[in-house]
Amino acid sequence: MGRLVTLEEYILKSQNKFPGAKGELSQLLRDISLASKIISKEVNRAGLAQILGTAGSMNVHGESVKRLDLFANDQLIRALSRSGSVCMIVSEESEGVIRLRQSSAKYIVFMDPLDGSSNVDVNVSIGTIFSIYQRISHEGDEPGDMDLLQPGTRQIAAGYVLFGTNTKLLYTTGLGVTEFTLEPSIGEFFLSEEQIRIPAKGDILSVNEGNRRSWSPELKAYWNHIKSESPLTTRYIGSMVSDVHRTLISGGIFLYPESVKLPYGKLRLMYEGNPMAFLVEQAGGVASTGSMRIMDIVPTDIHQRVPVYMGSPANMTQLLSFL
């Protein structure tokens, strides 16, 4: 076994692949990893630290906010503020845009600080999702909507951190998907896999079956088909990071479709749909709304919702033939 490569070493080495790179993005990724280590430590001791349970407030989406949500949100904002390379942050936990003092900085970060936090109190795996864009406006001007409302194809980097039996960080800068695993005894992320590829076909379908009565006729037809003629095993955790990670590694499909109750879907485009679509596509998979590529959507709102269908290419081809 060769020498273990740390996340910082890997990022610095990868930086050389981008002509003219000045190190801001590398520093930004390192800052996100630092916040992730702090969050991971707190997740693992949450019960003892008495930060489980709700904070007694609701976020912009009308969802109950967990104490750990607020902790994760605060740690990431602090880390991104320190980098000096971020001018604006959009978080699931904040209704408006968080504008940082360094308004001339070049990057905008979208994030879901603690995806699947409804699982926190029952000790089920959760995660953090992030998406990074470069501003379009001149760096001397005040950043605005044109910088925020960019399609997913313009993402500079995206990734997620999975807090489970161990803590994993996966990210892409458009050159494939790389995975790192945290060694908690020394507080360091080490490279665990390069160029992750999603299996061409899988046998796991990840969806909340409880909503199927309100699905479209087309999706119900697909469901009936796979249950009778092309059986798939259903697995659903209720944390997008956890469900997509399993799909990425084992193959199959993850979906959170539109429904009568949620005509535009439930997941948010900018900090759930786009970053996960970027990762899935970079691993050789397909990510769609059911009618178009997720990353081609031109957003109209920072908290815009979108139906999500993503996974192995063979499975997605079959699914989209029904839709």
C-alpha positions as protocol buffer text, in pm:
chain_id: "A"
residue {
  index: 1
  type: MET
  ca { x: 0 y: 0 z: 0 }
}
residue {
  index: 2
  type: GLY
  ca { x: 139 y: 340 z: -102 }
}
residue {
  index: 3
  type: ARG
  ca { x: 159 y: 656 z: 103 }
}
residue {
  index: 4
  type: LEU
  ca { x: -179 y: 802 z: 195 }
}
residue {
  index: 5
  type: VAL
  ca { x: -264 y: 1129 z: 18 }
}
residue {
  index: 6
  type: THR
  ca { x: -439 y: 1400 z: 217 }
}
residue {
  index: 7
  type: LEU
  ca { x: -720 y: 1615 z: 79 }
}
residue {
  index: 8
  type: GLU
  ca { x: -500 y: 1925 z: 97 }
}
residue {
  index: 9
  type: GLU
  ca { x: -218 y: 1756 z: -95 }
}
residue {
  index: 10
  type: TYR
  ca { x: -460 y: 1635 z: -358 }
}
residue {
  index: 11
  type: ILE
  ca { x: -624 y: 1976 z: -401 }
}
residue {
  index: 12
  type: LEU
  ca { x: -289 y: 2151 z: -439 }
}
residue {
  index: 13
  type: LYS
  ca { x: -173 y: 1894 z: -693 }
}
residue {
  index: 14
  type: SER
  ca { x: -499 y: 1921 z: -888 }
}
residue {
  index: 15
  type: GLN
  ca { x: -469 y: 2298 z: -895 }
}
residue {
  index: 16
  type: ASN
  ca { x: -186 y: 2261 z: -1147 }
}
residue {
  index: 17
  type: LYS
  ca { x: -437 y: 2126 z: -1401 }
}
residue {
  index: 18
  type: PHE
  ca { x: -598 y: 2470 z: -1427 }
}
residue {
  index: 19
  type: PRO
  ca { x: -377 y: 2722 z: -1611 }
}
residue {
  index: 20
  type: GLY
  ca { x: -366 y: 3055 z: -1431 }
}
residue {
  index: 21
  type: ALA
  ca { x: -514 y: 2915 z: -1110 }
}
residue {
  index: 22
  type: LYS
  ca { x: -433 y: 3142 z: -816 }
}
residue {
  index: 23
  type: GLY
  ca { x: -532 y: 2907 z: -536 }
}
residue {
  index: 24
  type: GLU
  ca { x: -862 y: 3070 z: -428 }
}
residue {
  index: 25
  type: LEU
  ca { x: -1073 y: 2767 z: -522 }
}
residue {
  index: 26
  type: SER
  ca { x: -824 y: 2533 z: -355 }
}
residue {
  index: 27
  type: GLN
  ca { x: -843 y: 2740 z: -36 }
}
residue {
  index: 28
  type: LEU
  ca { x: -1222 y: 2746 z: -57 }
}
residue {
  index: 29
  type: LEU
  ca { x: -1240 y: 2365 z: -78 }
}
residue {
  index: 30
  type: ARG
  ca { x: -1001 y: 2335 z: 215 }
}
residue {
  index: 31
  type: ASP
  ca { x: -1219 y: 2571 z: 420 }
}
residue {
  index: 32
  type: ILE
  ca { x: -1527 y: 2361 z: 344 }
}
residue {
  index: 33
  type: SER
  ca { x: -1337 y: 2049 z: 451 }
}
residue {
  index: 34
  type: LEU
  ca { x: -1237 y: 2218 z: 778 }
}
residue {
  index: 35
  type: ALA
  ca { x: -1600 y: 2308 z: 856 }
}
residue {
  index: 36
  type: SER
  ca { x: -1696 y: 1950 z: 767 }
}
residue {
  index: 37
  type: LYS
  ca { x: -1452 y: 1811 z: 1024 }
}
residue {
  index: 38
  type: ILE
  ca { x: -1605 y: 2032 z: 1294 }
}
residue {
  index: 39
  type: ILE
  ca { x: -1959 y: 1933 z: 1192 }
}
residue {
  index: 40
  type: SER
  ca { x: -1861 y: 1565 z: 1182 }
}
residue {
  index: 41
  type: LYS
  ca { x: -1724 y: 1582 z: 1535 }
}
residue {
  index: 42
  type: GLU
  ca { x: -2039 y: 1751 z: 1661 }
}
residue {
  index: 43
  type: VAL
  ca { x: -2267 y: 1506 z: 1478 }
}
residue {
  index: 44
  type: ASN
  ca { x: -2088 y: 1217 z: 1649 }
}
residue {
  index: 45
  type: ARG
  ca { x: -2131 y: 1369 z: 1993 }
}
residue {
  index: 46
  type: ALA
  ca { x: -2465 y: 1544 z: 1938 }
}
residue {
  index: 47
  type: GLY
  ca { x: -2656 y: 1342 z: 2197 }
}
residue {
  index: 48
  type: LEU
  ca { x: -2394 y: 1406 z: 2464 }
}
residue {
  index: 49
  type: ALA
  ca { x: -2364 y: 1773 z: 2369 }
}
residue {
  index: 50
  type: GLN
  ca { x: -2743 y: 1812 z: 2397 }
}
residue {
  index: 51
  type: ILE
  ca { x: -2784 y: 1966 z: 2052 }
}
residue {
  index: 52
  type: LEU
  ca { x: -3034 y: 1713 z: 1924 }
}
residue {
  index: 53
  type: GLY
  ca { x: -3397 y: 1817 z: 1877 }
}
residue {
  index: 54
  type: THR
  ca { x: -3558 y: 2122 z: 1721 }
}
residue {
  index: 55
  type: ALA
  ca { x: -3449 y: 2481 z: 1765 }
}
residue {
  index: 56
  type: GLY
  ca { x: -3810 y: 2596 z: 1790 }
}
residue {
  index: 57
  type: SER
  ca { x: -3807 y: 2779 z: 1456 }
}
residue {
  index: 58
  type: MET
  ca { x: -3892 y: 2720 z: 1090 }
}
residue {
  index: 59
  type: ASN
  ca { x: -3670 y: 2776 z: 787 }
}
residue {
  index: 60
  type: VAL
  ca { x: -3768 y: 2953 z: 465 }
}
residue {
  index: 61
  type: HIS
  ca { x: -3933 y: 2632 z: 338 }
}
residue {
  index: 62
  type: GLY
  ca { x: -4159 y: 2593 z: 641 }
}
residue {
  index: 63
  type: GLU
  ca { x: -3954 y: 2304 z: 777 }
}
residue {
  index: 64
  type: SER
  ca { x: -3870 y: 2262 z: 1145 }
}
residue {
  index: 65
  type: VAL
  ca { x: -3510 y: 2365 z: 1210 }
}
residue {
  index: 66
  type: LYS
  ca { x: -3292 y: 2130 z: 1413 }
}
residue {
  index: 67
  type: ARG
  ca { x: -3029 y: 2265 z: 1652 }
}
residue {
  index: 68
  type: LEU
  ca { x: -2766 y: 2078 z: 1453 }
}
residue {
  index: 69
  type: ASP
  ca { x: -2889 y: 2254 z: 1134 }
}
residue {
  index: 70
  type: LEU
  ca { x: -2802 y: 2589 z: 1289 }
}
residue {
  index: 71
  type: PHE
  ca { x: -2465 y: 2465 z: 1411 }
}
residue {
  index: 72
  type: ALA
  ca { x: -2370 y: 2333 z: 1065 }
}
residue {
  index: 73
  type: ASN
  ca { x: -2494 y: 2650 z: 896 }
}
residue {
  index: 74
  type: ASP
  ca { x: -2290 y: 2869 z: 1133 }
}
residue {
  index: 75
  type: GLN
  ca { x: -1971 y: 2666 z: 1089 }
}
residue {
  index: 76
  type: LEU
  ca { x: -1987 y: 2677 z: 711 }
}
residue {
  index: 77
  type: ILE
  ca { x: -2059 y: 3051 z: 701 }
}
residue {
  index: 78
  type: ARG
  ca { x: -1765 y: 3115 z: 933 }
}
residue {
  index: 79
  type: ALA
  ca { x: -1532 y: 2901 z: 721 }
}
residue {
  index: 80
  type: LEU
  ca { x: -1643 y: 3060 z: 393 }
}
residue {
  index: 81
  type: SER
  ca { x: -1611 y: 3409 z: 541 }
}
residue {
  index: 82
  type: ARG
  ca { x: -1250 y: 3339 z: 641 }
}
residue {
  index: 83
  type: SER
  ca { x: -1148 y: 3234 z: 291 }
}
residue {
  index: 84
  type: GLY
  ca { x: -1176 y: 3585 z: 149 }
}
residue {
  index: 85
  type: SER
  ca { x: -1274 y: 3439 z: -188 }
}
residue {
  index: 86
  type: VAL
  ca { x: -1654 y: 3429 z: -140 }
}
residue {
  index: 87
  type: CYS
  ca { x: -1878 y: 3730 z: -196 }
}
residue {
  index: 88
  type: MET
  ca { x: -2220 y: 3566 z: -143 }
}
residue {
  index: 89
  type: ILE
  ca { x: -2364 y: 3256 z: 24 }
}
residue {
  index: 90
  type: VAL
  ca { x: -2708 y: 3105 z: -28 }
}
residue {
  index: 91
  type: SER
  ca { x: -2813 y: 2858 z: 239 }
}
residue {
  index: 92
  type: GLU
  ca { x: -3123 y: 2644 z: 279 }
}
residue {
  index: 93
  type: GLU
  ca { x: -3150 y: 2788 z: 629 }
}
residue {
  index: 94
  type: SER
  ca { x: -3162 y: 3154 z: 517 }
}
residue {
  index: 95
  type: GLU
  ca { x: -3440 y: 3321 z: 321 }
}
residue {
  index: 96
  type: GLY
  ca { x: -3218 y: 3586 z: 167 }
}
residue {
  index: 97
  type: VAL
  ca { x: -2866 y: 3603 z: 31 }
}
residue {
  index: 98
  type: ILE
  ca { x: -2581 y: 3622 z: 283 }
}
residue {
  index: 99
  type: ARG
  ca { x: -2354 y: 3897 z: 154 }
}
residue {
  index: 100
  type: LEU
  ca { x: -2000 y: 3888 z: 288 }
}
residue {
  index: 101
  type: ARG
  ca { x: -1776 y: 4189 z: 343 }
}
residue {
  index: 102
  type: GLN
  ca { x: -1543 y: 4088 z: 59 }
}
residue {
  index: 103
  type: SER
  ca { x: -1792 y: 4199 z: -210 }
}
residue {
  index: 104
  type: SER
  ca { x: -1519 y: 4195 z: -476 }
}
residue {
  index: 105
  type: ALA
  ca { x: -1447 y: 3823 z: -422 }
}
residue {
  index: 106
  type: LYS
  ca { x: -1504 y: 3596 z: -720 }
}
residue {
  index: 107
  type: TYR
  ca { x: -1706 y: 3298 z: -585 }
}
residue {
  index: 108
  type: ILE
  ca { x: -2066 y: 3233 z: -481 }
}
residue {
  index: 109
  type: VAL
  ca { x: -2148 y: 2928 z: -268 }
}
residue {
  index: 110
  type: PHE
  ca { x: -2485 y: 2754 z: -243 }
}
residue {
  index: 111
  type: MET
  ca { x: -2525 y: 2503 z: 39 }
}
residue {
  index: 112
  type: ASP
  ca { x: -2756 y: 2273 z: 226 }
}
residue {
  index: 113
  type: PRO
  ca { x: -2571 y: 2271 z: 560 }
}
residue {
  index: 114
  type: LEU
  ca { x: -2735 y: 1955 z: 696 }
}
residue {
  index: 115
  type: ASP
  ca { x: -2934 y: 1756 z: 445 }
}
residue {
  index: 116
  type: GLY
  ca { x: -3167 y: 1497 z: 597 }
}
residue {
  index: 117
  type: SER
  ca { x: -3163 y: 1663 z: 938 }
}
residue {
  index: 118
  type: SER
  ca { x: -3504 y: 1513 z: 1018 }
}
residue {
  index: 119
  type: ASN
  ca { x: -3303 y: 1190 z: 1066 }
}
residue {
  index: 120
  type: VAL
  ca { x: -3068 y: 1340 z: 1324 }
}
residue {
  index: 121
  type: ASP
  ca { x: -3266 y: 1242 z: 1633 }
}
residue {
  index: 122
  type: VAL
  ca { x: -3289 y: 877 z: 1521 }
}
residue {
  index: 123
  type: ASN
  ca { x: -2917 y: 844 z: 1438 }
}
residue {
  index: 124
  type: VAL
  ca { x: -2950 y: 795 z: 1061 }
}
residue {
  index: 125
  type: SER
  ca { x: -2681 y: 920 z: 819 }
}
residue {
  index: 126
  type: ILE
  ca { x: -2704 y: 1282 z: 705 }
}
residue {
  index: 127
  type: GLY
  ca { x: -2489 y: 1514 z: 497 }
}
residue {
  index: 128
  type: THR
  ca { x: -2381 y: 1855 z: 369 }
}
residue {
  index: 129
  type: ILE
  ca { x: -2415 y: 1962 z: 4 }
}
residue {
  index: 130
  type: PHE
  ca { x: -2227 y: 2251 z: -160 }
}
residue {
  index: 131
  type: SER
  ca { x: -2213 y: 2412 z: -503 }
}
residue {
  index: 132
  type: ILE
  ca { x: -1965 y: 2677 z: -618 }
}
residue {
  index: 133
  type: TYR
  ca { x: -2005 y: 2932 z: -898 }
}
residue {
  index: 134
  type: GLN
  ca { x: -1781 y: 3208 z: -1026 }
}
residue {
  index: 135
  type: ARG
  ca { x: -1942 y: 3550 z: -1049 }
}
residue {
  index: 136
  type: ILE
  ca { x: -2028 y: 3690 z: -1392 }
}
residue {
  index: 137
  type: SER
  ca { x: -2033 y: 4056 z: -1297 }
}
residue {
  index: 138
  type: HIS
  ca { x: -1718 y: 4266 z: -1282 }
}
residue {
  index: 139
  type: GLU
  ca { x: -1533 y: 4214 z: -955 }
}
residue {
  index: 140
  type: GLY
  ca { x: -1544 y: 4587 z: -888 }
}
residue {
  index: 141
  type: ASP
  ca { x: -1925 y: 4593 z: -899 }
}
residue {
  index: 142
  type: GLU
  ca { x: -2173 y: 4482 z: -637 }
}
residue {
  index: 143
  type: PRO
  ca { x: -2267 y: 4117 z: -712 }
}
residue {
  index: 144
  type: GLY
  ca { x: -2632 y: 4063 z: -800 }
}
residue {
  index: 145
  type: ASP
  ca { x: -2898 y: 3836 z: -950 }
}
residue {
  index: 146
  type: MET
  ca { x: -2700 y: 3763 z: -1267 }
}
residue {
  index: 147
  type: ASP
  ca { x: -2433 y: 3606 z: -1048 }
}
residue {
  index: 148
  type: LEU
  ca { x: -2681 y: 3408 z: -838 }
}
residue {
  index: 149
  type: LEU
  ca { x: -2914 y: 3276 z: -1107 }
}
residue {
  index: 150
  type: GLN
  ca { x: -2673 y: 3078 z: -1324 }
}
residue {
  index: 151
  type: PRO
  ca { x: -2754 y: 2735 z: -1471 }
}
residue {
  index: 152
  type: GLY
  ca { x: -2586 y: 2430 z: -1322 }
}
residue {
  index: 153
  type: THR
  ca { x: -2363 y: 2394 z: -1627 }
}
residue {
  index: 154
  type: ARG
  ca { x: -2167 y: 2693 z: -1494 }
}
residue {
  index: 155
  type: GLN
  ca { x: -2075 y: 2528 z: -1163 }
}
residue {
  index: 156
  type: ILE
  ca { x: -1703 y: 2550 z: -1090 }
}
residue {
  index: 157
  type: ALA
  ca { x: -1716 y: 2275 z: -827 }
}
residue {
  index: 158
  type: ALA
  ca { x: -1971 y: 2079 z: -626 }
}
residue {
  index: 159
  type: GLY
  ca { x: -1969 y: 1810 z: -364 }
}
residue {
  index: 160
  type: TYR
  ca { x: -2114 y: 1660 z: -52 }
}
residue {
  index: 161
  type: VAL
  ca { x: -2003 y: 1533 z: 285 }
}
residue {
  index: 162
  type: LEU
  ca { x: -2168 y: 1216 z: 419 }
}
residue {
  index: 163
  type: PHE
  ca { x: -2180 y: 1172 z: 796 }
}
residue {
  index: 164
  type: GLY
  ca { x: -2240 y: 801 z: 844 }
}
residue {
  index: 165
  type: THR
  ca { x: -2044 y: 505 z: 980 }
}
residue {
  index: 166
  type: ASN
  ca { x: -1750 y: 713 z: 864 }
}
residue {
  index: 167
  type: THR
  ca { x: -1731 y: 1064 z: 720 }
}
residue {
  index: 168
  type: LYS
  ca { x: -1674 y: 1090 z: 346 }
}
residue {
  index: 169
  type: LEU
  ca { x: -1622 y: 1396 z: 127 }
}
residue {
  index: 170
  type: LEU
  ca { x: -1684 y: 1368 z: -248 }
}
residue {
  index: 171
  type: TYR
  ca { x: -1632 y: 1654 z: -490 }
}
residue {
  index: 172
  type: THR
  ca { x: -1586 y: 1736 z: -857 }
}
residue {
  index: 173
  type: THR
  ca { x: -1439 y: 2028 z: -1048 }
}
residue {
  index: 174
  type: GLY
  ca { x: -1546 y: 1881 z: -1381 }
}
residue {
  index: 175
  type: LEU
  ca { x: -1261 y: 1630 z: -1399 }
}
residue {
  index: 176
  type: GLY
  ca { x: -1438 y: 1331 z: -1246 }
}
residue {
  index: 177
  type: VAL
  ca { x: -1553 y: 1252 z: -892 }
}
residue {
  index: 178
  type: THR
  ca { x: -1302 y: 1201 z: -612 }
}
residue {
  index: 179
  type: GLU
  ca { x: -1375 y: 1055 z: -267 }
}
residue {
  index: 180
  type: PHE
  ca { x: -1195 y: 1121 z: 63 }
}
residue {
  index: 181
  type: THR
  ca { x: -1251 y: 952 z: 400 }
}
residue {
  index: 182
  type: LEU
  ca { x: -1195 y: 1123 z: 734 }
}
residue {
  index: 183
  type: GLU
  ca { x: -952 y: 961 z: 976 }
}
residue {
  index: 184
  type: PRO
  ca { x: -1100 y: 1097 z: 1302 }
}
residue {
  index: 185
  type: SER
  ca { x: -804 y: 1011 z: 1523 }
}
residue {
  index: 186
  type: ILE
  ca { x: -587 y: 1269 z: 1344 }
}
residue {
  index: 187
  type: GLY
  ca { x: -861 y: 1484 z: 1192 }
}
residue {
  index: 188
  type: GLU
  ca { x: -752 y: 1444 z: 831 }
}
residue {
  index: 189
  type: PHE
  ca { x: -930 y: 1353 z: 508 }
}
residue {
  index: 190
  type: PHE
  ca { x: -740 y: 1094 z: 300 }
}
residue {
  index: 191
  type: LEU
  ca { x: -793 y: 1001 z: -63 }
}
residue {
  index: 192
  type: SER
  ca { x: -997 y: 681 z: -83 }
}
residue {
  index: 193
  type: GLU
  ca { x: -1102 y: 665 z: -450 }
}
residue {
  index: 194
  type: GLU
  ca { x: -1042 y: 857 z: -773 }
}
residue {
  index: 195
  type: GLN
  ca { x: -1263 y: 869 z: -1081 }
}
residue {
  index: 196
  type: ILE
  ca { x: -1569 y: 709 z: -926 }
}
residue {
  index: 197
  type: ARG
  ca { x: -1796 y: 556 z: -1190 }
}
residue {
  index: 198
  type: ILE
  ca { x: -2161 y: 478 z: -1134 }
}
residue {
  index: 199
  type: PRO
  ca { x: -2254 y: 124 z: -1249 }
}
residue {
  index: 200
  type: ALA
  ca { x: -2416 y: 125 z: -1594 }
}
residue {
  index: 201
  type: LYS
  ca { x: -2718 y: -49 z: -1442 }
}
residue {
  index: 202
  type: GLY
  ca { x: -2831 y: -114 z: -1088 }
}
residue {
  index: 203
  type: ASP
  ca { x: -3111 y: -294 z: -908 }
}
residue {
  index: 204
  type: ILE
  ca { x: -3197 y: -36 z: -640 }
}
residue {
  index: 205
  type: LEU
  ca { x: -3476 y: 220 z: -670 }
}
residue {
  index: 206
  type: SER
  ca { x: -3464 y: 495 z: -408 }
}
residue {
  index: 207
  type: VAL
  ca { x: -3797 y: 677 z: -373 }
}
residue {
  index: 208
  type: ASN
  ca { x: -4053 y: 763 z: -107 }
}
residue {
  index: 209
  type: GLU
  ca { x: -4325 y: 512 z: -191 }
}
residue {
  index: 210
  type: GLY
  ca { x: -4564 y: 683 z: 48 }
}
residue {
  index: 211
  type: ASN
  ca { x: -4626 y: 955 z: -211 }
}
residue {
  index: 212
  type: ARG
  ca { x: -4711 y: 727 z: -505 }
}
residue {
  index: 213
  type: ARG
  ca { x: -5086 y: 798 z: -499 }
}
residue {
  index: 214
  type: SER
  ca { x: -5012 y: 1155 z: -605 }
}
residue {
  index: 215
  type: TRP
  ca { x: -4760 y: 1066 z: -879 }
}
residue {
  index: 216
  type: SER
  ca { x: -4827 y: 1131 z: -1246 }
}
residue {
  index: 217
  type: PRO
  ca { x: -4990 y: 850 z: -1452 }
}
residue {
  index: 218
  type: GLU
  ca { x: -4660 y: 807 z: -1638 }
}
residue {
  index: 219
  type: LEU
  ca { x: -4460 y: 754 z: -1323 }
}
residue {
  index: 220
  type: LYS
  ca { x: -4724 y: 515 z: -1188 }
}
residue {
  index: 221
  type: ALA
  ca { x: -4695 y: 317 z: -1513 }
}
residue {
  index: 222
  type: TYR
  ca { x: -4317 y: 296 z: -1466 }
}
residue {
  index: 223
  type: TRP
  ca { x: -4368 y: 186 z: -1105 }
}
residue {
  index: 224
  type: ASN
  ca { x: -4612 y: -89 z: -1208 }
}
residue {
  index: 225
  type: HIS
  ca { x: -4371 y: -205 z: -1478 }
}
residue {
  index: 226
  type: ILE
  ca { x: -4067 y: -240 z: -1252 }
}
residue {
  index: 227
  type: LYS
  ca { x: -4272 y: -412 z: -984 }
}
residue {
  index: 228
  type: SER
  ca { x: -4416 y: -671 z: -1222 }
}
residue {
  index: 229
  type: GLU
  ca { x: -4173 y: -713 z: -1511 }
}
residue {
  index: 230
  type: SER
  ca { x: -3841 y: -561 z: -1410 }
}
residue {
  index: 231
  type: PRO
  ca { x: -3821 y: -593 z: -1032 }
}
residue {
  index: 232
  type: LEU
  ca { x: -3597 y: -353 z: -847 }
}
residue {
  index: 233
  type: THR
  ca { x: -3524 y: -346 z: -477 }
}
residue {
  index: 234
  type: THR
  ca { x: -3655 y: -31 z: -308 }
}
residue {
  index: 235
  type: ARG
  ca { x: -3433 y: 145 z: -55 }
}
residue {
  index: 236
  type: TYR
  ca { x: -3507 y: 491 z: 84 }
}
residue {
  index: 237
  type: ILE
  ca { x: -3327 y: 670 z: 369 }
}
residue {
  index: 238
  type: GLY
  ca { x: -3482 y: 1016 z: 344 }
}
residue {
  index: 239
  type: SER
  ca { x: -3149 y: 1201 z: 321 }
}
residue {
  index: 240
  type: MET
  ca { x: -3059 y: 1299 z: -35 }
}
residue {
  index: 241
  type: VAL
  ca { x: -2687 y: 1271 z: 37 }
}
residue {
  index: 242
  type: SER
  ca { x: -2725 y: 918 z: 171 }
}
residue {
  index: 243
  type: ASP
  ca { x: -2960 y: 798 z: -104 }
}
residue {
  index: 244
  type: VAL
  ca { x: -2758 y: 952 z: -388 }
}
residue {
  index: 245
  type: HIS
  ca { x: -2431 y: 821 z: -242 }
}
residue {
  index: 246
  type: ARG
  ca { x: -2569 y: 467 z: -243 }
}
residue {
  index: 247
  type: THR
  ca { x: -2693 y: 517 z: -599 }
}
residue {
  index: 248
  type: LEU
  ca { x: -2353 y: 651 z: -707 }
}
residue {
  index: 249
  type: ILE
  ca { x: -2169 y: 352 z: -560 }
}
residue {
  index: 250
  type: SER
  ca { x: -2418 y: 68 z: -617 }
}
residue {
  index: 251
  type: GLY
  ca { x: -2614 y: 191 z: -919 }
}
residue {
  index: 252
  type: GLY
  ca { x: -2986 y: 224 z: -977 }
}
residue {
  index: 253
  type: ILE
  ca { x: -3204 y: 535 z: -954 }
}
residue {
  index: 254
  type: PHE
  ca { x: -3279 y: 805 z: -699 }
}
residue {
  index: 255
  type: LEU
  ca { x: -3592 y: 1009 z: -757 }
}
residue {
  index: 256
  type: TYR
  ca { x: -3799 y: 1274 z: -586 }
}
residue {
  index: 257
  type: PRO
  ca { x: -4065 y: 1349 z: -846 }
}
residue {
  index: 258
  type: GLU
  ca { x: -4330 y: 1614 z: -882 }
}
residue {
  index: 259
  type: SER
  ca { x: -4672 y: 1522 z: -744 }
}
residue {
  index: 260
  type: VAL
  ca { x: -5020 y: 1660 z: -692 }
}
residue {
  index: 261
  type: LYS
  ca { x: -4907 y: 1791 z: -354 }
}
residue {
  index: 262
  type: LEU
  ca { x: -4570 y: 1918 z: -484 }
}
residue {
  index: 263
  type: PRO
  ca { x: -4620 y: 2011 z: -853 }
}
residue {
  index: 264
  type: TYR
  ca { x: -4264 y: 2145 z: -880 }
}
residue {
  index: 265
  type: GLY
  ca { x: -4105 y: 1873 z: -669 }
}
residue {
  index: 266
  type: LYS
  ca { x: -3959 y: 1919 z: -322 }
}
residue {
  index: 267
  type: LEU
  ca { x: -3583 y: 1941 z: -369 }
}
residue {
  index: 268
  type: ARG
  ca { x: -3416 y: 2274 z: -434 }
}
residue {
  index: 269
  type: LEU
  ca { x: -3242 y: 2327 z: -767 }
}
residue {
  index: 270
  type: MET
  ca { x: -2946 y: 2540 z: -663 }
}
residue {
  index: 271
  type: TYR
  ca { x: -2814 y: 2354 z: -358 }
}
residue {
  index: 272
  type: GLU
  ca { x: -2955 y: 2003 z: -404 }
}
residue {
  index: 273
  type: GLY
  ca { x: -3046 y: 1933 z: -768 }
}
residue {
  index: 274
  type: ASN
  ca { x: -2755 y: 2103 z: -947 }
}
residue {
  index: 275
  type: PRO
  ca { x: -2463 y: 1990 z: -730 }
}
residue {
  index: 276
  type: MET
  ca { x: -2586 y: 1629 z: -718 }
}
residue {
  index: 277
  type: ALA
  ca { x: -2653 y: 1633 z: -1093 }
}
residue {
  index: 278
  type: PHE
  ca { x: -2296 y: 1758 z: -1153 }
}
residue {
  index: 279
  type: LEU
  ca { x: -2154 y: 1472 z: -945 }
}
residue {
  index: 280
  type: VAL
  ca { x: -2376 y: 1206 z: -1100 }
}
residue {
  index: 281
  type: GLU
  ca { x: -2296 y: 1319 z: -1455 }
}
residue {
  index: 282
  type: GLN
  ca { x: -1924 y: 1336 z: -1379 }
}
residue {
  index: 283
  type: ALA
  ca { x: -1949 y: 974 z: -1263 }
}
residue {
  index: 284
  type: GLY
  ca { x: -2112 y: 871 z: -1592 }
}
residue {
  index: 285
  type: GLY
  ca { x: -2476 y: 889 z: -1481 }
}
residue {
  index: 286
  type: VAL
  ca { x: -2782 y: 1083 z: -1595 }
}
residue {
  index: 287
  type: ALA
  ca { x: -2970 y: 1357 z: -1405 }
}
residue {
  index: 288
  type: SER
  ca { x: -3306 y: 1482 z: -1530 }
}
residue {
  index: 289
  type: THR
  ca { x: -3625 y: 1658 z: -1425 }
}
residue {
  index: 290
  type: GLY
  ca { x: -3814 y: 1395 z: -1621 }
}
residue {
  index: 291
  type: SER
  ca { x: -3835 y: 1628 z: -1920 }
}
residue {
  index: 292
  type: MET
  ca { x: -3493 y: 1797 z: -1938 }
}
residue {
  index: 293
  type: ARG
  ca { x: -3139 y: 1791 z: -1805 }
}
residue {
  index: 294
  type: ILE
  ca { x: -3132 y: 1941 z: -1455 }
}
residue {
  index: 295
  type: MET
  ca { x: -2815 y: 2145 z: -1514 }
}
residue {
  index: 296
  type: ASP
  ca { x: -2964 y: 2314 z: -1823 }
}
residue {
  index: 297
  type: ILE
  ca { x: -3236 y: 2487 z: -1620 }
}
residue {
  index: 298
  type: VAL
  ca { x: -3200 y: 2866 z: -1608 }
}
residue {
  index: 299
  type: PRO
  ca { x: -3305 y: 2943 z: -1248 }
}
residue {
  index: 300
  type: THR
  ca { x: -3551 y: 3218 z: -1158 }
}
residue {
  index: 301
  type: ASP
  ca { x: -3522 y: 3199 z: -779 }
}
residue {
  index: 302
  type: ILE
  ca { x: -3246 y: 3099 z: -536 }
}
residue {
  index: 303
  type: HIS
  ca { x: -3481 y: 2858 z: -355 }
}
residue {
  index: 304
  type: GLN
  ca { x: -3647 y: 2720 z: -671 }
}
residue {
  index: 305
  type: ARG
  ca { x: -3774 y: 2362 z: -647 }
}
residue {
  index: 306
  type: VAL
  ca { x: -3726 y: 2095 z: -911 }
}
residue {
  index: 307
  type: PRO
  ca { x: -3827 y: 1731 z: -972 }
}
residue {
  index: 308
  type: VAL
  ca { x: -3521 y: 1505 z: -953 }
}
residue {
  index: 309
  type: TYR
  ca { x: -3452 y: 1178 z: -1135 }
}
residue {
  index: 310
  type: MET
  ca { x: -3089 y: 1062 z: -1140 }
}
residue {
  index: 311
  type: GLY
  ca { x: -2886 y: 744 z: -1158 }
}
residue {
  index: 312
  type: SER
  ca { x: -2736 y: 475 z: -1379 }
}
residue {
  index: 313
  type: PRO
  ca { x: -2766 y: 539 z: -1755 }
}
residue {
  index: 314
  type: ALA
  ca { x: -2947 y: 211 z: -1839 }
}
residue {
  index: 315
  type: ASN
  ca { x: -3200 y: 257 z: -1559 }
}
residue {
  index: 316
  type: MET
  ca { x: -3256 y: 621 z: -1649 }
}
residue {
  index: 317
  type: THR
  ca { x: -3309 y: 538 z: -2017 }
}
residue {
  index: 318
  type: GLN
  ca { x: -3588 y: 299 z: -1919 }
}
residue {
  index: 319
  type: LEU
  ca { x: -3744 y: 546 z: -1674 }
}
residue {
  index: 320
  type: LEU
  ca { x: -3739 y: 838 z: -1919 }
}
residue {
  index: 321
  type: SER
  ca { x: -3905 y: 623 z: -2187 }
}
residue {
  index: 322
  type: PHE
  ca { x: -4213 y: 617 z: -1960 }
}
residue {
  index: 323
  type: LEU
  ca { x: -4200 y: 986 z: -1871 }
}
